[in-house]
Coordinates of C-alpha atoms and ligand atoms in Angstrom, one line a residue:
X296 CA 88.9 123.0 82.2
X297 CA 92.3 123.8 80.5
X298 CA 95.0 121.7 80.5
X299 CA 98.3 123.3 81.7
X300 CA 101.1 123.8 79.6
X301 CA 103.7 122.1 81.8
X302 CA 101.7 118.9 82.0
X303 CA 105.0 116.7 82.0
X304 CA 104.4 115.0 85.2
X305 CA 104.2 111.3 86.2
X306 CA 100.8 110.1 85.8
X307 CA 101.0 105.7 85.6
X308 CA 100.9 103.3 89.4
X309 CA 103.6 101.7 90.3
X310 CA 102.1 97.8 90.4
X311 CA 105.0 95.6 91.9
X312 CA 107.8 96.8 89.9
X313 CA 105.7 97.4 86.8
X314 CA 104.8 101.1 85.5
X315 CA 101.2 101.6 84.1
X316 CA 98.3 103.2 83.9
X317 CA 95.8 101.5 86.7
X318 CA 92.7 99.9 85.7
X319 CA 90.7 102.3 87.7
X320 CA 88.6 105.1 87.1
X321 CA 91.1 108.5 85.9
X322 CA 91.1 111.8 88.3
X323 CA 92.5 115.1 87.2
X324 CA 94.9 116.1 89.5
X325 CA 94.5 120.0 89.6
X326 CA 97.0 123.3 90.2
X327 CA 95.1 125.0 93.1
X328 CA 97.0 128.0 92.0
X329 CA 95.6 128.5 88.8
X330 CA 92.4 125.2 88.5
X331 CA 94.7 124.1 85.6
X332 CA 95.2 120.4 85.3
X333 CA 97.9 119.2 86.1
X334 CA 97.4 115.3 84.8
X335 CA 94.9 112.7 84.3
X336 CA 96.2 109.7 86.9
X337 CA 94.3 106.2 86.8
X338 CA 93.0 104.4 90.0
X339 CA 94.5 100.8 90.5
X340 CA 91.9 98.8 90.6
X341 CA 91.1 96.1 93.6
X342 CA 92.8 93.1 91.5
X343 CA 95.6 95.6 90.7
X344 CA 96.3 95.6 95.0
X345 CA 96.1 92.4 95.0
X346 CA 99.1 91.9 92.0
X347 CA 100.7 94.8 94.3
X348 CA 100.4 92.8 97.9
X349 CA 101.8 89.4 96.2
X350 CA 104.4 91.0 94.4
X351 CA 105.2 93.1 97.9
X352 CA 105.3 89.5 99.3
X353 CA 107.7 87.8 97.0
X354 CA 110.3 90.8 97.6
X355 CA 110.0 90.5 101.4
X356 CA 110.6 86.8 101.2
X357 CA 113.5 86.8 98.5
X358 CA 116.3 86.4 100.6
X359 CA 118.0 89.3 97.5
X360 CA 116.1 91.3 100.1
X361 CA 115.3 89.8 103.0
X362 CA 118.3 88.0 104.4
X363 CA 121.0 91.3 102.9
X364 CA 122.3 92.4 105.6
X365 CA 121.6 95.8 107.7
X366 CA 124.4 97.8 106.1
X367 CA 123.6 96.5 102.6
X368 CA 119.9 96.9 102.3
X369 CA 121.1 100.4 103.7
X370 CA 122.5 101.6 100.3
X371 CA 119.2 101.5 99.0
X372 CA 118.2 104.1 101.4
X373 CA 121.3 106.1 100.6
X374 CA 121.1 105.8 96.7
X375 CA 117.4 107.3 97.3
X376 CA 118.4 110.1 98.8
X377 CA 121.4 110.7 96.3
X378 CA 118.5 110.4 93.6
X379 CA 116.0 112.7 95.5
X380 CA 118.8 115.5 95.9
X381 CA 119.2 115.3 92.3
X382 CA 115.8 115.9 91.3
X383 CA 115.5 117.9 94.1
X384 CA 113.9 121.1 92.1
X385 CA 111.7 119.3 89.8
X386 CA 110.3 117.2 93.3
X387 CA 109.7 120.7 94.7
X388 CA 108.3 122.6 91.6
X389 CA 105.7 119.1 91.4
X390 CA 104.8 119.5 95.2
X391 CA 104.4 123.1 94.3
X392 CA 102.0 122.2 91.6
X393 CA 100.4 119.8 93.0
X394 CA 99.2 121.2 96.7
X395 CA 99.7 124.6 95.8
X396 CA 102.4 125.2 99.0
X397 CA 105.1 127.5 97.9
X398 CA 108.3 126.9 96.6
X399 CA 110.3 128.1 99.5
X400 CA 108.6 125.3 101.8
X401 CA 108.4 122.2 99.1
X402 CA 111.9 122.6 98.4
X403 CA 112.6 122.6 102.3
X404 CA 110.3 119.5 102.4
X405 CA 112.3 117.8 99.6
X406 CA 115.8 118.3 101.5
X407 CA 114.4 116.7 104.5
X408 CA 113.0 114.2 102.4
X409 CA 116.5 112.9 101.2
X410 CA 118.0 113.6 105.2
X411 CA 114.6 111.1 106.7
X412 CA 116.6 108.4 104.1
X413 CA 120.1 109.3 104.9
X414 CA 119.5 109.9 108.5
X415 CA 117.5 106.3 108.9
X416 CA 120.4 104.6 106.6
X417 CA 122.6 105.7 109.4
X418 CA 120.3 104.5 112.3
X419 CA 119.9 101.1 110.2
X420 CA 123.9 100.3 110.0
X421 CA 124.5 101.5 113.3
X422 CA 121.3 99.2 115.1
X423 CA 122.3 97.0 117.8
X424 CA 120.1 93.9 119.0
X425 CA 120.6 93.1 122.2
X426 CA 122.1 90.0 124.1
X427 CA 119.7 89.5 126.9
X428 CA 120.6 89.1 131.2
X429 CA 120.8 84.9 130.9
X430 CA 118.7 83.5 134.0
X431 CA 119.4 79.6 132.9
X432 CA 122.2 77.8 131.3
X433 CA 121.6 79.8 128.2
X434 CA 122.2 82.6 126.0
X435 CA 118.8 84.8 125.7
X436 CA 118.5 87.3 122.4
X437 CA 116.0 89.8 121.3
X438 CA 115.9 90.2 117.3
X439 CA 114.0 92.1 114.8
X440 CA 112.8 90.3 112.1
X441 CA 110.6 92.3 109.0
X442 CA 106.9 92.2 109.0
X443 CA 106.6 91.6 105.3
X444 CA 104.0 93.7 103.5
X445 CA 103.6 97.2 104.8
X446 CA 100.6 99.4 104.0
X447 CA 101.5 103.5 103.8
X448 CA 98.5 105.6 103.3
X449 CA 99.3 109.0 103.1
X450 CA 97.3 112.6 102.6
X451 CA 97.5 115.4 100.8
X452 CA 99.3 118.2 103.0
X453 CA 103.1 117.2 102.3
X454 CA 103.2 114.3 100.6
X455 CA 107.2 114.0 99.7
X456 CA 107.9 114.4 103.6
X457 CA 105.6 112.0 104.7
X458 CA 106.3 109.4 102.4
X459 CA 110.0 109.4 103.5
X460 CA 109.3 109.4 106.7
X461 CA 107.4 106.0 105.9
X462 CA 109.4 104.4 103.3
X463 CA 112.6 104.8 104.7
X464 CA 112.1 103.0 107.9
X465 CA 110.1 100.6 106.5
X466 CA 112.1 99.6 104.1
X467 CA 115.1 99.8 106.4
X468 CA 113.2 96.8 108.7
X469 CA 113.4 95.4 105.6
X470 CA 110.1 95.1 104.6
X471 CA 107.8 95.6 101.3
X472 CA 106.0 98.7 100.9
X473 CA 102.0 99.5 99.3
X474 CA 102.1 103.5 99.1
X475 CA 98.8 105.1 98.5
X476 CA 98.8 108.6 97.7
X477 CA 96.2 111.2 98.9
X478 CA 93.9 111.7 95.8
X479 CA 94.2 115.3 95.2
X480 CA 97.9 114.9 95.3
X481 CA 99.4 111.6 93.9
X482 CA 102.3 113.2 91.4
X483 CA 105.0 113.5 94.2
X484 CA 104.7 110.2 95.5
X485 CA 104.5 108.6 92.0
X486 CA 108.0 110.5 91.0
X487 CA 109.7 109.4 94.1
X488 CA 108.8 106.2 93.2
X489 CA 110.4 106.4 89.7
X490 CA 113.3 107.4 91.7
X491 CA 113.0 104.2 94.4
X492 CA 112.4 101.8 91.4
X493 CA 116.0 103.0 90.0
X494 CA 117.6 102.6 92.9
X495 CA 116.2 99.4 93.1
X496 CA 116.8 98.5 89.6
X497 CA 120.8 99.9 90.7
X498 CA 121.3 97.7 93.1
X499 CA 119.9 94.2 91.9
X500 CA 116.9 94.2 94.2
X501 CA 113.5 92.3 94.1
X502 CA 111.5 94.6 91.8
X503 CA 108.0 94.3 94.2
X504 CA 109.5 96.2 96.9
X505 CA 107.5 99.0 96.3
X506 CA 104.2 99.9 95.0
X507 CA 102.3 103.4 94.1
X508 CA 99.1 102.8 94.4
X509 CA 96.9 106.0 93.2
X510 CA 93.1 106.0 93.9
X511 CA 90.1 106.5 96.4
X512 CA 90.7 105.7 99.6
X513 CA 87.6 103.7 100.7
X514 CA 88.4 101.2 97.7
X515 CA 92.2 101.3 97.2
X516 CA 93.5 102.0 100.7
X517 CA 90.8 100.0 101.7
X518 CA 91.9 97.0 100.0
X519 CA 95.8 97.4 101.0
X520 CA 94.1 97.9 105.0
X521 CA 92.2 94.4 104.4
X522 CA 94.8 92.3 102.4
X523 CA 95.2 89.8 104.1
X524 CA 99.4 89.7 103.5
X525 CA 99.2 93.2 104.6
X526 CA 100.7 92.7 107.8
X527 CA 101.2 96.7 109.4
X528 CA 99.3 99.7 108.2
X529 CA 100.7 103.4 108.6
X530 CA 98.6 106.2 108.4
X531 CA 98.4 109.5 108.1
X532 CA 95.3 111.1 108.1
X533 CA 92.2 112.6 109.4
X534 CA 90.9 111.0 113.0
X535 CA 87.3 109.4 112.0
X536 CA 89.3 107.9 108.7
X537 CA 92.3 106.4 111.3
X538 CA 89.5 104.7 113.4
X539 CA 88.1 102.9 110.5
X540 CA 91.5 101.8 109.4
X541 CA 91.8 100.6 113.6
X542 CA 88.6 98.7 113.2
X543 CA 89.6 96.8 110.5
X544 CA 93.0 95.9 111.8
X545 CA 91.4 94.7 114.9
X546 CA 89.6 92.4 112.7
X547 CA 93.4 90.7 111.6
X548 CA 95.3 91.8 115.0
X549 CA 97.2 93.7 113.0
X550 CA 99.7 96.2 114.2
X551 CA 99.0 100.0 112.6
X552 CA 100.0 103.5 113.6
X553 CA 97.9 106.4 113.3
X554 CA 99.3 110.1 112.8
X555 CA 95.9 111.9 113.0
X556 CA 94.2 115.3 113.0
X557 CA 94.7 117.9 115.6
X558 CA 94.2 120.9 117.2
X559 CA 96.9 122.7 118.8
X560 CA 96.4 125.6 121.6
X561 CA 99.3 128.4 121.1
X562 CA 99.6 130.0 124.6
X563 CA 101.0 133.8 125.4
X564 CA 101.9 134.2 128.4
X565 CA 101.4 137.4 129.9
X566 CA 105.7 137.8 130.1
X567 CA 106.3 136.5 126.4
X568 CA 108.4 138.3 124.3
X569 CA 105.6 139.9 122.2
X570 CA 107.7 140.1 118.8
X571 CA 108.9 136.5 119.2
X572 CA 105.2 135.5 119.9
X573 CA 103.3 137.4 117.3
X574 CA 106.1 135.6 114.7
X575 CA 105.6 132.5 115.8
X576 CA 101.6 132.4 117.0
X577 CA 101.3 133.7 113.0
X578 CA 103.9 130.8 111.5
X579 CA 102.3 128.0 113.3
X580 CA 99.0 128.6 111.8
X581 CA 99.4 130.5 108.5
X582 CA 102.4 128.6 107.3
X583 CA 101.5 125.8 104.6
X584 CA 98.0 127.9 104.7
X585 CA 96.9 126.0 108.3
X586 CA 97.0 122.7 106.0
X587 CA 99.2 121.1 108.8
X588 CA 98.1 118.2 111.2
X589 CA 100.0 120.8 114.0
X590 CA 98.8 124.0 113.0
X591 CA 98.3 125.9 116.4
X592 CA 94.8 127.4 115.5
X593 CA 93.7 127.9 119.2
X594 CA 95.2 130.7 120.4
X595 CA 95.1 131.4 124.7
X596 CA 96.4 134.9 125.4
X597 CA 96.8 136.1 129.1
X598 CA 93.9 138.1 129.7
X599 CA 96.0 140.9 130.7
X600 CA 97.5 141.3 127.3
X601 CA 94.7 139.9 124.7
X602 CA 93.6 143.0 123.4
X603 CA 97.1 144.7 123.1
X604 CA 98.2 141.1 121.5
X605 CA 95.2 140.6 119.5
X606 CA 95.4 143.7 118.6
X607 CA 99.6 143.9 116.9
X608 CA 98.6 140.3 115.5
X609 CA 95.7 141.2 113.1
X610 CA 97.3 144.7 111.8
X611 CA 100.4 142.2 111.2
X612 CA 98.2 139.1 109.6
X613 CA 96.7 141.9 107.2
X614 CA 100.3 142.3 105.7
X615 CA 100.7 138.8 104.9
X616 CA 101.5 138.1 101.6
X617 CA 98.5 136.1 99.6
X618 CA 100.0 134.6 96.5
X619 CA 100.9 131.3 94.5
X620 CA 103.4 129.3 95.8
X621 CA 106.0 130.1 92.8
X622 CA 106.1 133.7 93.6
X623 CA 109.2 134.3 96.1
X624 CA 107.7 136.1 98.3
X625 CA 104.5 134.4 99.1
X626 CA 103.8 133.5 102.3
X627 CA 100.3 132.2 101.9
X628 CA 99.6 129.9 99.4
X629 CA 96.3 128.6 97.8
X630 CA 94.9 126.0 99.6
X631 CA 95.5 122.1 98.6
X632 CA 92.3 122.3 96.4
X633 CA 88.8 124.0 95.7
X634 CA 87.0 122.0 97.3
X635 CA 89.0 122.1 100.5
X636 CA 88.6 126.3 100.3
X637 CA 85.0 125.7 100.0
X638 CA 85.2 123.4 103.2
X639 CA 87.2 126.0 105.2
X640 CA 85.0 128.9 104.0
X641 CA 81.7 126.8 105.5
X642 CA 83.8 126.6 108.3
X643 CA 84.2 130.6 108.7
X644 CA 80.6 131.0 108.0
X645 CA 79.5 128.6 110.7
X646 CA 81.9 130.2 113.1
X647 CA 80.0 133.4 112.7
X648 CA 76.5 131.5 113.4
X649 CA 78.1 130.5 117.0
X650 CA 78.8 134.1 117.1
X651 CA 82.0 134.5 116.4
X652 CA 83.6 138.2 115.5
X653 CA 85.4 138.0 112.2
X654 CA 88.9 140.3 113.1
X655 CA 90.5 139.9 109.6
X656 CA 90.2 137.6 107.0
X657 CA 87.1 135.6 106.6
X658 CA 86.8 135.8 102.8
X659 CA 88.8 134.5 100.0
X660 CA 90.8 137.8 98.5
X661 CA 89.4 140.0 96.6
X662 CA 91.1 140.9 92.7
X663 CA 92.0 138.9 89.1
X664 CA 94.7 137.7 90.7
X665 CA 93.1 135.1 92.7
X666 CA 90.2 134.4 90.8
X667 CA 91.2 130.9 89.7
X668 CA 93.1 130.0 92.7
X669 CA 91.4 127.6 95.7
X670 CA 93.2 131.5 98.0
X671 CA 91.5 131.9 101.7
X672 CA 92.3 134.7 103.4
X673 CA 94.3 134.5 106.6
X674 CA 91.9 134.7 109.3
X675 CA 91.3 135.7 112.9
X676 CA 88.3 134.8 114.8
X677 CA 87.7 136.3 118.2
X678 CA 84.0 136.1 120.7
X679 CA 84.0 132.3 120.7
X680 CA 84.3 130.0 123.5
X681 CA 86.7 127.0 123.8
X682 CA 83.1 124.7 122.9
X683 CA 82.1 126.2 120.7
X684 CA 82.7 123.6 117.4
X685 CA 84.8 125.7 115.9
X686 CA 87.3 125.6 118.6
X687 CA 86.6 121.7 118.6
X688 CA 86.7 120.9 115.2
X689 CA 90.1 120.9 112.7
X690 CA 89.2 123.3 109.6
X691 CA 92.6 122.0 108.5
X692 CA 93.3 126.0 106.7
X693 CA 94.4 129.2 107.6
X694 CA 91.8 130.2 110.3
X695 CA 92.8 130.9 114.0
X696 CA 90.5 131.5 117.1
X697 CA 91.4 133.9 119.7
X698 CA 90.7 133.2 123.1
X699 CA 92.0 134.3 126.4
X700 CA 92.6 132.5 130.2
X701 CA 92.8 133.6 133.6
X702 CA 95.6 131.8 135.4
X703 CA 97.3 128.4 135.1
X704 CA 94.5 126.2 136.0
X705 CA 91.8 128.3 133.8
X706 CA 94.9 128.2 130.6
X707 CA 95.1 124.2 131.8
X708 CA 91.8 123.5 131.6
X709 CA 90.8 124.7 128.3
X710 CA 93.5 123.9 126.0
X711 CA 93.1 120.4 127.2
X712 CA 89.5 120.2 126.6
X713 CA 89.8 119.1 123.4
X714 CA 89.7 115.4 122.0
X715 CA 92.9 115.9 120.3
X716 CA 96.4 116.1 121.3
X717 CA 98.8 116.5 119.3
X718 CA 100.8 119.9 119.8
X719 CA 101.2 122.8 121.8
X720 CA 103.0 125.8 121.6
X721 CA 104.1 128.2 124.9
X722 CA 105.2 131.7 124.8
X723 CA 107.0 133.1 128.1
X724 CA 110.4 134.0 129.7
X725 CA 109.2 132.0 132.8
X726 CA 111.0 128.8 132.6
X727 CA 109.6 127.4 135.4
X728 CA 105.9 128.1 134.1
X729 CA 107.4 126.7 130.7
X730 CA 108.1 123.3 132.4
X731 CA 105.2 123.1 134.6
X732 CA 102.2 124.0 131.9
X733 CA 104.2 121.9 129.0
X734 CA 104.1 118.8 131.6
X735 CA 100.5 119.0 131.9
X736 CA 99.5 119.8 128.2
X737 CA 97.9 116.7 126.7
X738 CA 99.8 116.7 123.5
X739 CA 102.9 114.3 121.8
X740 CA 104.2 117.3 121.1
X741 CA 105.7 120.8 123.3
X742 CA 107.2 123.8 121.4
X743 CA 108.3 126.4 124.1
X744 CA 109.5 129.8 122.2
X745 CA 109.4 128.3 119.0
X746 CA 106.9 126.3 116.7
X747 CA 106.8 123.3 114.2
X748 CA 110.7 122.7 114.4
X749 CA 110.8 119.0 113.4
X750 CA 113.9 116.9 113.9
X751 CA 113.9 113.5 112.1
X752 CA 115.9 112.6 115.2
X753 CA 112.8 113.0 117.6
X754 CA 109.8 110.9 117.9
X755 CA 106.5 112.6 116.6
X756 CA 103.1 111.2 117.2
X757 CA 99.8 112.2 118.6
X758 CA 98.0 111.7 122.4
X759 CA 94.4 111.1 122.2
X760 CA 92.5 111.4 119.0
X761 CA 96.0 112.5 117.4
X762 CA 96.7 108.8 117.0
X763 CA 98.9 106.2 118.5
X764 CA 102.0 105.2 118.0
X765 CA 105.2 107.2 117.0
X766 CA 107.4 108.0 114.1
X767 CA 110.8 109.3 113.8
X768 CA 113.7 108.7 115.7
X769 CA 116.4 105.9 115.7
X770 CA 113.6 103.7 116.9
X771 CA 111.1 104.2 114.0
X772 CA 112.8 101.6 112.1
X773 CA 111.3 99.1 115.2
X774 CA 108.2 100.1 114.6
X775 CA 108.0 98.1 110.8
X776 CA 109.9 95.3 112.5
X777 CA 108.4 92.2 114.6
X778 CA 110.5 91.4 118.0
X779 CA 111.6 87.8 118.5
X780 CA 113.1 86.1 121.4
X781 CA 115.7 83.6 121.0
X782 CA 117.3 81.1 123.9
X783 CA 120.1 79.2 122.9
X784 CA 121.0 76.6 125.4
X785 CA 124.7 76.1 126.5
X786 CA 124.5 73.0 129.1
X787 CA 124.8 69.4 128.2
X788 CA 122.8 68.5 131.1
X789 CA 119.1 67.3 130.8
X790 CA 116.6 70.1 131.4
X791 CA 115.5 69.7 134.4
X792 CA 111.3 69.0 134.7
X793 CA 111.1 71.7 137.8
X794 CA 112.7 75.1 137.9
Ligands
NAD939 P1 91.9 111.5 105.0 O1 91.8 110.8 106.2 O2 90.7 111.9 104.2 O3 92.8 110.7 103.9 C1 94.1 110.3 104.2 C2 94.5 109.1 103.3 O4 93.6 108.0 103.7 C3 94.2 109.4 101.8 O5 95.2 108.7 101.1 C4 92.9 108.7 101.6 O6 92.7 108.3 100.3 C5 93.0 107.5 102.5 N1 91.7 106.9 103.0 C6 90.5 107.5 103.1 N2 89.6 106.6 103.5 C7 90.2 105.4 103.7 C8 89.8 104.1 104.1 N3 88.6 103.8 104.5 N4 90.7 103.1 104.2 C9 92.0 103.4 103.9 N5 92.5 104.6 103.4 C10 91.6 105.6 103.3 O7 92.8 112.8 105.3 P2 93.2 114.1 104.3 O8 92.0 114.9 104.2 O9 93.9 113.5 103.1 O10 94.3 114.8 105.2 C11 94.0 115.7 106.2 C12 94.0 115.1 107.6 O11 95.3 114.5 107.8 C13 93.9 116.1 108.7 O12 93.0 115.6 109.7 C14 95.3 116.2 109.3 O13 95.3 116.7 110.6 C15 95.8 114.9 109.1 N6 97.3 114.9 109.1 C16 97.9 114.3 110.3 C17 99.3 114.4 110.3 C18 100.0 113.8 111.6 O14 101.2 113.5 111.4 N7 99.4 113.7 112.7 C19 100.0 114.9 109.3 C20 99.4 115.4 108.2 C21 98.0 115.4 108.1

């Protein structure tokens, strides 16, 4: 394989303040625009997490760190985001490369990058711990005290925004943080590192705060899951790989949170403002190529208007734009890798074994142009039933199934039959229909007339196999903090042996 000529990229861990190349076995990171690679990135090796989970250790007990207080360890949080607007278009052009998503969306990922640590810096100095109802001759407290060592284990789909959203509030409980990057994609999270380590380097903090850990995750996240000072693990990731990382928490009764795999019904009602839909029904699943834990690739049409709908959305999937994600006007990239294509191509062709009715799409495109690229076609599958496995299962790409309802309980019924829950989306000018069918949707998450609008101010998490627990919000910072009660006595009376 060639190497590509912009091969400047980060390519050495991060081991408890230390830069270099892990003891592991190398991977070739890869440009699924063009198979070029990209870099040749180490694994850390098992001792290397250990080095990582002791150093994390020593930062979350030196009081540099652990006892500054909330609006002080908050300018780390701020200079990171200074640092991460700064490198703001080389972070995006590196996403870009890396998972293949276009420009237009990396650098939108990179800007909410830097507002997850500016917006969490805010909810850090402005956190109030509560003075509790006294029921004695005392005064009764609730604080939040750090866990220590966090674990982050992130995939591949948008790596800058999903390690901000877990850095940021865990270092704001004032914790140490093991990151491991997705394999196909470690480069972001590596250069946001370099810029964390400045920041801490800036400010005089404990250099073992954070750790980049590159490598497989059955042996590196593994070993961060299983260390025992690892005291909370957040993941994000496919379902079956959460409930392995829950079984071996239960092992240390360890706290984790799981944002997991999905698969999100889109509904049209039979009033919906058909241009609004179409746009949105077609940005909820073919945006970031259907790489995204919310994609909405069920798709319930009134069965009144499912052939005119169907109908407008193929002829307008048809004109989507199939390109790499530099080109401006691309509005479907390649997918993250080759492999992946490969996966969601067996995906298409098992669909049609169930008997499914390829509309458009189904192939990756024809022409030079995308010879090299890991490109899928936008797709639209119609003639399958809601359990059928391809309606059950995430293909995690650009592939959406078309299927229609007859009434609220029929609509009700089938998008719910699904093990996961994690979004929904619900097309109509019926308000009242809006509030009733969003209410009983089992999902963490309801877009009505609009679809995957994210707000850093508004928890996000899954129901179901989705996962469990919640990110986001002015209380995501609890969720990397331990509650303790205090109760500080105010009598000089004996304590009585009876009350
Ligand atoms: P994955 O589960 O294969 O891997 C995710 C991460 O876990 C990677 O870093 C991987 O190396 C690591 N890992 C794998 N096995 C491990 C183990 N035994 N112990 C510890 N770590 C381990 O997922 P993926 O293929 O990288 O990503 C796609 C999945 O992520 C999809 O299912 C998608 O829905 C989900 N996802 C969910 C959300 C959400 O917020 N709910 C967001 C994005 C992606």
């Amino acid at each position: 394989m060639l190497r590509s000529p912009a091969a400047a990229v980060p390519d050495e861990a991060l081991i408890a303040g230390q830069w270099r190349r892990g003891a592991g076995a190398p991977a070739e990171t890869v440009d699924p625009a063009t198979g070029l690679v990209l870099a040749t990135v180490h694994a850390v090796s098992v001792a290397e997490v250990d080095e990582a989970a002791e150093g994390a250790a020593r930062a979350a007990a030196d009081p540099a760190w652990r006892s500054l207080l909330p609006h002080l360890r908050a300018r780390l949080l701020h200079r990171t985001a200074d640092l991460i607007d700064e490198s703001a278009e080389h972070l995006a052009a590196l996403q870009t490369a890396d998972t293949g998503k276009a420009l237009t969306e990396t650098r939108a990922l990179v800007a909410s990058a830097a507002g997850t640590f500016r917006y969490t810096a805010a909810a850090l100095e402005t956190a109030e711990e509560a003075i509790t109802p006294s029921r004695g001759d005392y005064v009764t407290m609730s604080r939040y005290e750090p866990i220590g060592v966090v674990g982050a284990i992130n995939p591949w789909n948008s790596p800058v925004a999903s390690d901000a959203q877990k850095l940021a509030p865990a270092l704001a409980g004032g914790n140490a943080v093991l990151l491991k990057p997705a394999e196909w994609t470690p480069l972001v999270s590596l250069a946001l590192g370099r810029l964390i380590t400045r920041a801490i380097g800036e400010l005089g903090l404990p250099a073992g705060l954070l750790s980049v850990l590159p490598g497989r995750g059955s042996v590196v996240g593994d070993a961060i899951v299983r260390h025992p000072l690892t005291g909370k693990v957040t993941f994000t990731g496919g379902t079956d790989t959460g409930r392995t990382i829950a079984h071996a928490a239960a092992e240390k009764l360890m706290p984790v949170s799981l944002e997991l795999g999905g698969k999100s019904p889109t509904i049209v009602l039979a009033d919906a403002d058909i241009e609004q839909a179409l746009a949105g029904v077609m940005f909820g699943i073919f945006s970031s190529s259907g790489q995204s834990c919310v994609a909405g690739s069920r798709l319930f049409v009134a069965r009144e208007l499912y052939d005119s709908f169907v109908g407008r959305l193929v002829e307008r999937v048809e004109e989507l734009r199939v390109g790499p994600g530099t080109a401006p006007d691309t509005q479907v990239a390649p997918l993250v890798h080759h492999k992946h294509r490969d996966s969601v191509a067996a995906h298409v062709e098992r669909a049609r074994g169930e008997g499914a009715r390829v509309l458009c799409g189904g192939s990756v495109p024809p022409g030079d142009a995308y010879r090299d690229g890991a490109y899928y076609l936008p797709t639209v599958l119609a003639g399958l039933d809601n359990t059928s496995l391809t309606c059950q299962e995430e293909i995690f790409g650009p592939v959406l199934v078309a299927l229609d309802f007859d009434g609220e309980e029929d609509l009700v019924r089938q998008a719910n039959d699904s093990v996961y829950g994690l979004a929904c989306g619900i097309w109509t000018r019926d308000h009242r229909a809006a509030w009733r069918i969003a209410r009983r949707i089992d999902a963490g998450t309801v877009w009505i007339n609009t679809y995957k609008q994210f707000s850093i101010t508004t928890p996000f998490g899954g129901l179901k196999d989705s996962g469990l627990g919640r990110e986001k919000s002015r209380d995501g910072i609890r969720a990397y903090q331990r509650q303790k009660s205090l109760y500080w006595g105010t009598s000089d009376a004996p304590l009585p042996w009876a009350n």
